[in-house]
Amino acid sequence: MSEPARTYAIVTLGCPKNQVDSDKLEGTLSADGLVPTGNVEDADVVVVNTCAFIDEARRESVDTILDLADRRRADARLVVTGCLAERHGDELAAELSEIDQVAPFGVRIDTGHSSVPVNLGPTRRVPDFDLLNLSRPASARPWAYVKIAEGCDRACGFCAIPSFRGPQRSRTIDQVLVETEQLDAREIVLVAQDLASFGRDQGVGERSIVPLVRQLTGLVDRVRLLYLYPSDLGDDLIDAICSSGLPYFDLSLQHVSAPLMRRMRRWGDGTRFLDRIETIRAREPEAAFRSNFIVGYPGETEADHDLLLEFVEAAQLDWCGFFAYSPEDGTYAMSLSGEVEAGLRDERLSELREIQDSITAGRRDLLIGREVEVLVDEVGVGRTHREAPEIDGIVSLPHDLEVGSICSVTVTGAMGPDLEAS
Ligand code: SF4
């Protein structure tokens, strides 16, 4: 009588890029003969793929590790991987004896019974165990994230990611096309730390994001791009995105005040951003926009804040995220004076969120009575080109629409970020 297969459970924290890494980890665990279980309590191997971007994320990661340590079977292995394992692997291994293995990037999960030592230090070198190019099972949903590069070559003042994810390492266009075919999804959501710089590190002198989008457009129904650095949003990329039939622009702006942008070591300002947005709207009036902003960066003045308020009003973006500045060890911002008092920062945050919530609701209301095309993600739930999965609103749909189908419906109502259609 053969032994029952050993089982694993993976808990994923953080961003869509981590979700892709977890999908690939699943592939390796299956290759090692393990089978998935939905219950952490039943698993022989419990893996937590952590996030370490900001303090809040690190706290959530440690809380999750301790919770899983309590819930797992006494003889089950607890493996910690992802950004916290990469960034604070030594401390984790030293302070949390509950952990059986700390597996930073490039270290294979050991499903056996021996602990594997920690090895740190980001390089452009391809790690022995390279998640980036591992194969993945077909997508269980009609859409899927595809990670097209690892790391980042920029040095934004508030960001520690390059210090633990390393310099940018892009895949080849062929590798992305092969994975896209494997996934067999109708919508592909491209992710990377600095998406628009894709291919720039491959010594071809120019980036490859435009040819990639054009080739994917011929392969899948929908191609969506997340994390676009504004200086790289040239006319060729705008044209490729609009021609793909999914005019969705996720612009990573972070702020709009020129002096503050310089302190953030980032390109641009509100005037140039508005100009790009207007250029896109002239090219494609149905274009949808998302952006993220940091509030409370060292040195932020009332005048900087007023500029951001004016910009949000003027830009009328569909979706915006506003985040409190989080001091990160090893970043340039840690050396800056001009700390913004927490109460003032939170006041500015809620002022911005209130304005944006009414802008988002207003733009949703404008769609009532319109015919729109949706991808049915699950029974009764879909998305038009205006909504990215898991971060924007949804469209409530009749339950008889087939999951995975793309169909035309009429918007009958709006409730804040979400729509109703039939
Ligand atoms: S582009 Fe800037 S914010 Fe984004 S990962 Fe790179 S350094 Fe960090």
Coordinates of C-alpha atoms and ligand atoms in Angstrom, one line a residue:
M1 CA 0.0 0.0 0.0
S2 CA 1.8 3.2 -1.2
E3 CA 2.3 6.1 1.2
P4 CA -0.2 9.0 0.8
A5 CA 1.4 11.9 -0.9
R6 CA 2.8 14.6 1.4
T7 CA 0.9 17.8 1.3
Y8 CA 1.7 21.5 1.3
A9 CA -0.1 24.8 1.9
I10 CA 1.1 28.2 0.7
V11 CA 0.1 31.5 2.3
T12 CA 1.0 34.5 0.1
L13 CA 1.3 38.1 1.4
G14 CA 2.2 41.3 -0.4
C15 CA 2.0 42.3 -4.1
P16 CA 1.0 40.5 -7.3
K17 CA 4.6 39.8 -8.0
N18 CA 4.7 37.6 -4.9
Q19 CA 1.6 35.8 -6.1
V20 CA 3.4 34.9 -9.3
D21 CA 6.4 33.6 -7.2
S22 CA 3.9 31.5 -5.1
D23 CA 2.4 30.0 -8.3
K24 CA 5.9 28.9 -9.3
L25 CA 6.7 27.6 -5.9
E26 CA 3.6 25.4 -6.2
G27 CA 5.1 24.1 -9.4
T28 CA 8.3 23.0 -7.6
L29 CA 6.5 21.5 -4.7
S30 CA 4.3 19.4 -7.1
A31 CA 7.5 18.4 -8.9
D32 CA 8.8 17.2 -5.6
G33 CA 5.7 14.9 -5.3
L34 CA 3.7 17.0 -2.9
V35 CA 0.0 17.8 -3.4
P36 CA -1.8 21.0 -2.3
T37 CA -4.2 21.1 0.7
G38 CA -6.4 24.1 1.5
N39 CA -6.0 23.5 5.2
V40 CA -2.8 24.7 6.9
E41 CA -3.7 22.3 9.8
D42 CA -3.5 19.3 7.5
A43 CA -0.3 20.2 5.6
D44 CA 3.1 18.5 6.0
V45 CA 4.8 21.6 4.7
V46 CA 3.5 25.1 5.4
V47 CA 5.1 27.9 3.3
V48 CA 4.5 31.6 3.9
N49 CA 5.6 33.9 1.1
T50 CA 6.3 37.1 2.9
C51 CA 6.4 40.9 2.2
A52 CA 8.9 43.4 3.6
F53 CA 8.2 46.5 1.6
I54 CA 7.2 48.7 4.6
D55 CA 6.9 48.4 8.4
E56 CA 3.2 47.5 8.3
A57 CA 3.9 44.7 5.8
R58 CA 6.7 43.3 7.9
R59 CA 4.5 43.3 11.0
E60 CA 1.8 41.4 9.0
S61 CA 4.4 38.9 7.8
V62 CA 5.7 38.1 11.4
D63 CA 2.1 37.9 12.7
T64 CA 1.3 35.4 10.0
I65 CA 4.4 33.3 10.6
L66 CA 3.5 33.1 14.4
D67 CA -0.2 32.3 13.6
L68 CA 0.8 29.5 11.2
A69 CA 3.3 28.2 13.7
D70 CA 0.3 27.8 16.1
R71 CA -2.0 26.3 13.6
R72 CA 0.3 23.8 11.9
R73 CA 0.5 20.1 12.9
A74 CA 3.3 19.5 15.4
D75 CA 5.3 17.5 12.9
A76 CA 4.8 19.8 10.0
R77 CA 7.5 22.0 8.5
L78 CA 7.2 25.8 8.5
V79 CA 9.1 27.5 5.7
V80 CA 9.4 31.3 5.4
T81 CA 10.3 32.7 2.0
G82 CA 9.9 36.0 0.0
C83 CA 11.1 39.5 0.8
L84 CA 11.2 39.2 4.6
A85 CA 13.3 36.1 4.3
E86 CA 15.6 37.9 1.8
R87 CA 15.8 41.2 3.8
H88 CA 15.9 39.9 7.4
G89 CA 16.7 36.2 7.0
D90 CA 19.4 36.1 9.7
E91 CA 17.2 37.8 12.3
L92 CA 14.2 35.6 11.5
A93 CA 16.2 32.4 11.8
A94 CA 17.8 33.6 15.1
E95 CA 14.6 35.0 16.7
L96 CA 11.8 32.7 15.6
S97 CA 12.8 29.1 16.5
E98 CA 9.3 28.0 15.2
I99 CA 10.7 28.3 11.6
D100 CA 12.2 25.2 10.1
Q101 CA 13.7 26.9 7.1
V102 CA 14.3 30.5 6.0
A103 CA 14.5 30.4 2.2
P104 CA 15.5 33.7 0.7
F105 CA 15.5 34.3 -3.1
G106 CA 17.4 31.6 -5.0
V107 CA 17.1 29.0 -2.2
R108 CA 15.0 26.0 -2.9
I109 CA 12.4 25.0 -0.4
D110 CA 13.5 21.9 1.5
T111 CA 10.5 19.7 1.9
G112 CA 12.6 17.2 3.9
H113 CA 13.7 17.4 7.6
S114 CA 17.0 19.4 7.4
S115 CA 17.3 23.1 7.8
V116 CA 19.1 25.0 5.0
P117 CA 21.5 27.9 5.9
V118 CA 20.7 31.4 4.9
N119 CA 22.6 33.1 1.9
L120 CA 22.1 36.8 1.3
G121 CA 23.2 39.5 -1.2
P122 CA 21.3 40.5 -4.4
T123 CA 23.3 40.3 -7.7
R124 CA 22.3 40.4 -11.4
R125 CA 23.6 36.9 -11.5
V126 CA 20.9 34.3 -12.2
P127 CA 20.4 32.4 -8.9
D128 CA 20.7 28.6 -8.9
F129 CA 17.0 28.3 -8.1
D130 CA 15.5 30.9 -10.3
L131 CA 11.8 31.5 -9.7
L132 CA 11.6 34.1 -12.4
N133 CA 11.8 31.6 -15.2
L134 CA 10.2 28.5 -13.6
S135 CA 7.2 27.1 -15.4
R136 CA 3.7 27.5 -14.0
P137 CA 0.5 25.4 -14.1
A138 CA -2.4 26.8 -16.3
S139 CA -4.3 29.6 -14.6
A140 CA -7.3 28.6 -12.5
R141 CA -8.9 32.0 -13.2
P142 CA -9.7 33.7 -16.6
W143 CA -6.8 36.1 -15.9
A144 CA -3.3 35.8 -14.5
Y145 CA -0.4 37.9 -13.5
V146 CA 2.9 37.5 -15.4
K147 CA 6.1 38.8 -13.9
I148 CA 8.4 39.9 -16.7
A149 CA 11.4 41.1 -14.6
E150 CA 12.9 41.0 -11.2
G151 CA 14.5 43.8 -9.3
C152 CA 14.9 47.5 -10.1
D153 CA 17.7 49.9 -11.3
R154 CA 16.1 53.1 -10.0
A155 CA 16.8 54.7 -6.6
C156 CA 13.6 56.3 -5.4
G157 CA 14.3 58.0 -2.1
F158 CA 11.7 56.1 0.0
C159 CA 12.2 52.6 -1.5
A160 CA 14.3 49.7 -0.2
I161 CA 13.2 47.2 -2.9
P162 CA 16.4 47.5 -5.0
S163 CA 18.4 46.7 -1.8
F164 CA 16.8 43.2 -1.5
R165 CA 15.3 42.4 -4.9
G166 CA 18.5 43.5 -6.6
P167 CA 19.1 45.3 -9.9
Q168 CA 16.7 44.7 -12.7
R169 CA 16.8 41.3 -14.4
S170 CA 14.4 41.1 -17.3
R171 CA 13.2 37.9 -18.9
T172 CA 13.2 37.5 -22.7
I173 CA 10.1 38.2 -24.8
D174 CA 10.1 34.5 -25.8
Q175 CA 10.1 33.4 -22.1
V176 CA 7.1 35.7 -21.4
L177 CA 5.2 34.4 -24.5
V178 CA 5.8 30.8 -23.5
E179 CA 4.5 31.4 -20.0
T180 CA 1.5 33.2 -21.4
E181 CA 0.6 30.2 -23.5
Q182 CA 1.0 27.9 -20.5
L183 CA -1.4 30.0 -18.5
D184 CA -4.1 29.8 -21.1
A185 CA -5.9 32.9 -19.6
R186 CA -8.0 35.5 -21.5
E187 CA -6.4 38.4 -19.6
I188 CA -2.7 38.7 -18.8
V189 CA -1.6 41.3 -16.2
L190 CA 2.0 42.2 -16.6
V191 CA 3.9 43.0 -13.4
A192 CA 7.4 44.0 -12.4
Q193 CA 9.0 46.6 -10.1
D194 CA 9.7 48.9 -13.1
L195 CA 7.6 47.5 -15.9
A196 CA 8.3 50.0 -18.6
S197 CA 12.0 49.5 -18.3
F198 CA 11.6 45.8 -19.4
G199 CA 14.5 44.6 -21.4
R200 CA 16.7 47.7 -20.8
D201 CA 19.1 45.6 -18.8
Q202 CA 19.6 43.1 -21.6
G203 CA 22.1 45.3 -23.4
V204 CA 20.0 45.8 -26.5
G205 CA 20.2 49.6 -25.7
E206 CA 16.5 50.1 -25.6
R207 CA 13.6 48.6 -23.8
S208 CA 11.4 45.8 -25.1
I209 CA 8.1 46.6 -23.5
V210 CA 6.5 47.9 -26.7
P211 CA 7.3 44.9 -28.9
L212 CA 6.2 42.7 -26.0
V213 CA 2.8 44.3 -25.7
R214 CA 2.3 44.2 -29.4
Q215 CA 3.2 40.4 -29.6
L216 CA 1.0 39.6 -26.5
T217 CA -1.9 41.6 -28.1
G218 CA -1.9 39.0 -30.9
L219 CA -1.8 36.1 -28.4
V220 CA -4.4 36.9 -25.7
D221 CA -7.7 38.9 -25.6
R222 CA -6.5 41.4 -22.9
V223 CA -3.1 42.7 -21.9
R224 CA -3.0 44.9 -18.8
L225 CA 0.2 46.7 -17.5
L226 CA 0.8 47.6 -13.9
Y227 CA 3.5 49.9 -12.3
L228 CA 4.4 52.2 -15.2
Y229 CA 7.1 54.7 -14.3
P230 CA 5.9 58.0 -15.9
S231 CA 9.1 59.1 -17.7
D232 CA 8.9 55.9 -19.7
L233 CA 5.4 56.5 -21.0
G234 CA 6.4 57.5 -24.5
D235 CA 4.0 57.8 -27.5
D236 CA 5.0 54.3 -28.7
L237 CA 4.0 52.7 -25.4
I238 CA 0.8 54.7 -25.2
D239 CA 0.0 53.6 -28.8
A240 CA 0.8 50.0 -28.0
I241 CA -1.5 50.0 -24.9
C242 CA -4.4 51.8 -26.7
S243 CA -4.0 49.4 -29.7
S244 CA -4.2 46.4 -27.4
G245 CA -7.9 47.2 -26.9
L246 CA -7.3 47.6 -23.1
P247 CA -6.6 51.3 -22.5
Y248 CA -5.7 51.1 -18.8
F249 CA -2.9 53.2 -17.5
D250 CA -1.4 52.4 -14.0
L251 CA 0.9 55.4 -13.5
S252 CA 3.2 55.2 -10.5
L253 CA 3.4 59.0 -9.8
Q254 CA 4.0 59.1 -6.0
H255 CA 3.7 62.9 -5.8
V256 CA 3.4 66.0 -8.1
S257 CA 5.3 68.8 -6.5
A258 CA 8.5 69.4 -8.4
P259 CA 10.8 70.2 -5.4
L260 CA 9.4 67.2 -3.5
M261 CA 9.8 64.9 -6.5
R262 CA 13.5 65.9 -6.5
R263 CA 13.8 65.0 -2.9
M264 CA 12.1 61.7 -3.8
R265 CA 14.7 61.2 -6.5
R266 CA 12.0 60.8 -9.0
W267 CA 11.2 62.3 -12.4
G268 CA 8.4 64.6 -13.2
D269 CA 5.8 67.0 -11.8
G270 CA 2.1 67.7 -11.9
T271 CA 2.2 69.8 -15.1
R272 CA 4.1 67.1 -17.1
F273 CA 1.8 64.3 -15.7
L274 CA -1.3 66.2 -16.6
D275 CA 0.1 66.7 -20.1
R276 CA 0.6 63.0 -20.5
I277 CA -2.8 62.1 -19.3
E278 CA -4.4 64.7 -21.6
T279 CA -2.4 63.3 -24.5
I280 CA -3.7 59.8 -23.7
R281 CA -7.3 61.0 -23.4
A282 CA -7.0 62.7 -26.7
R283 CA -5.7 59.5 -28.3
E284 CA -8.3 57.3 -26.4
P285 CA -11.2 58.9 -24.6
E286 CA -12.2 55.6 -23.0
A287 CA -8.8 55.3 -21.3
A288 CA -8.9 54.5 -17.6
F289 CA -6.2 55.6 -15.0
R290 CA -4.9 54.5 -11.7
S291 CA -2.1 56.0 -9.6
N292 CA -0.5 55.8 -6.2
F293 CA 0.8 58.7 -4.0
I294 CA 2.9 58.9 -0.9
V295 CA 1.9 61.4 1.8
G296 CA 4.1 62.7 4.5
Y297 CA 7.5 62.3 2.8
P298 CA 10.2 64.2 4.7
G299 CA 10.1 67.9 3.9
E300 CA 6.5 67.8 2.5
T301 CA 5.0 71.3 2.9
E302 CA 1.5 72.6 3.0
A303 CA 2.2 74.0 -0.5
D304 CA 3.2 70.6 -1.7
H305 CA 0.0 69.1 -0.3
D306 CA -2.1 71.8 -2.0
L307 CA -0.5 71.0 -5.3
L308 CA -1.4 67.3 -4.9
L309 CA -5.0 68.3 -4.0
E310 CA -5.3 70.5 -7.1
F311 CA -3.8 67.7 -9.3
V312 CA -6.2 65.1 -8.0
E313 CA -9.1 67.4 -8.8
A314 CA -7.7 68.3 -12.3
A315 CA -6.6 64.8 -13.3
Q316 CA -9.9 63.0 -12.5
L317 CA -8.3 59.6 -12.3
D318 CA -10.5 56.5 -12.0
W319 CA -8.5 55.0 -9.1
C320 CA -5.9 56.4 -6.6
G321 CA -4.2 54.8 -3.6
F322 CA -2.7 57.2 -1.0
F323 CA -0.1 55.7 1.4
A324 CA 1.6 57.1 4.5
Y325 CA 5.3 57.6 4.1
S326 CA 7.1 54.7 5.9
P327 CA 10.8 55.3 6.9
E328 CA 12.8 52.4 5.5
D329 CA 16.4 51.5 6.7
G330 CA 19.0 52.0 4.0
T331 CA 16.9 54.5 2.0
Y332 CA 18.0 58.0 1.0
A333 CA 14.9 59.5 2.7
M334 CA 16.2 58.3 6.1
S335 CA 18.9 60.9 5.8
L336 CA 16.5 63.7 5.2
S337 CA 15.2 66.3 7.7
G338 CA 11.7 67.7 7.8
E339 CA 9.7 64.8 9.3
V340 CA 5.9 65.4 8.9
E341 CA 4.1 65.0 12.2
A342 CA 1.8 61.8 12.1
G343 CA -1.4 63.7 12.9
L344 CA -0.8 66.2 10.1
R345 CA 0.1 63.4 7.7
D346 CA -3.1 61.5 8.5
E347 CA -5.2 64.6 8.1
R348 CA -3.7 65.1 4.6
L349 CA -4.3 61.4 3.8
S350 CA -8.0 61.5 4.7
E351 CA -8.5 64.8 2.8
L352 CA -7.1 63.3 -0.4
R353 CA -9.0 60.0 0.0
E354 CA -12.3 61.8 0.5
I355 CA -11.8 63.9 -2.7
Q356 CA -10.8 60.8 -4.7
D357 CA -13.7 58.7 -3.4
S358 CA -16.1 61.2 -4.8
I359 CA -14.2 61.4 -8.1
T360 CA -14.2 57.6 -8.5
A361 CA -17.9 57.4 -7.7
G362 CA -18.6 60.2 -10.1
R363 CA -16.7 58.5 -12.9
R364 CA -18.6 55.3 -12.2
D365 CA -21.9 57.1 -12.3
L366 CA -21.0 58.4 -15.8
L367 CA -21.1 54.7 -17.0
I368 CA -24.8 54.1 -16.1
G369 CA -26.7 53.3 -19.3
R370 CA -23.6 52.6 -21.2
E371 CA -22.8 49.3 -23.0
V372 CA -19.5 47.9 -21.8
E373 CA -17.5 44.7 -22.5
V374 CA -16.7 42.5 -19.5
L375 CA -14.6 39.5 -18.8
V376 CA -16.5 37.2 -16.5
D377 CA -14.1 36.3 -13.7
E378 CA -16.4 34.2 -11.6
V379 CA -20.1 33.6 -11.4
G380 CA -21.9 37.0 -11.2
V381 CA -18.6 39.0 -11.2
G382 CA -16.7 40.6 -14.1
R383 CA -14.5 43.5 -15.1
T384 CA -14.4 46.0 -17.9
H385 CA -11.0 47.4 -19.2
R386 CA -11.4 50.0 -16.4
E387 CA -10.8 47.6 -13.5
A388 CA -7.6 45.7 -12.7
P389 CA -8.2 42.5 -10.7
E390 CA -7.9 42.6 -6.9
I391 CA -7.3 46.4 -6.7
D392 CA -10.1 48.2 -8.5
G393 CA -13.9 47.8 -8.3
I394 CA -15.9 45.0 -10.0
V395 CA -19.0 44.7 -12.1
S396 CA -21.9 42.6 -10.7
L397 CA -23.4 40.5 -13.5
P398 CA -26.3 38.1 -14.1
H399 CA -25.3 34.6 -12.8
D400 CA -26.0 32.9 -16.1
L401 CA -23.0 34.4 -17.9
E402 CA -20.3 31.9 -18.5
V403 CA -17.1 32.2 -16.4
G404 CA -14.2 33.1 -18.8
S405 CA -16.4 34.6 -21.5
I406 CA -16.1 38.2 -22.7
C407 CA -19.6 39.7 -23.3
S408 CA -21.3 43.0 -23.8
V409 CA -23.6 44.2 -21.0
T410 CA -25.4 47.4 -20.1
V411 CA -24.5 49.2 -16.9
T412 CA -27.7 49.6 -14.8
G413 CA -26.3 51.1 -11.6
A414 CA -23.2 52.1 -9.6
M415 CA -22.4 51.7 -5.9
G416 CA -19.2 53.6 -5.0
P417 CA -16.4 51.7 -6.9
D418 CA -18.6 48.9 -8.1
L419 CA -21.0 48.7 -11.0
E420 CA -24.2 46.6 -11.7
A421 CA -24.9 45.4 -15.3
S422 CA -27.1 43.1 -17.2
Ligands
SF4_1 S1 10.8 52.3 -9.4 FE1 11.3 53.3 -7.5 S2 9.6 52.7 -6.1 FE2 9.6 51.3 -7.8 S3 10.8 49.5 -7.1 FE3 12.2 50.9 -8.2 S4 13.1 52.1 -6.7 FE4 11.3 51.2 -5.8

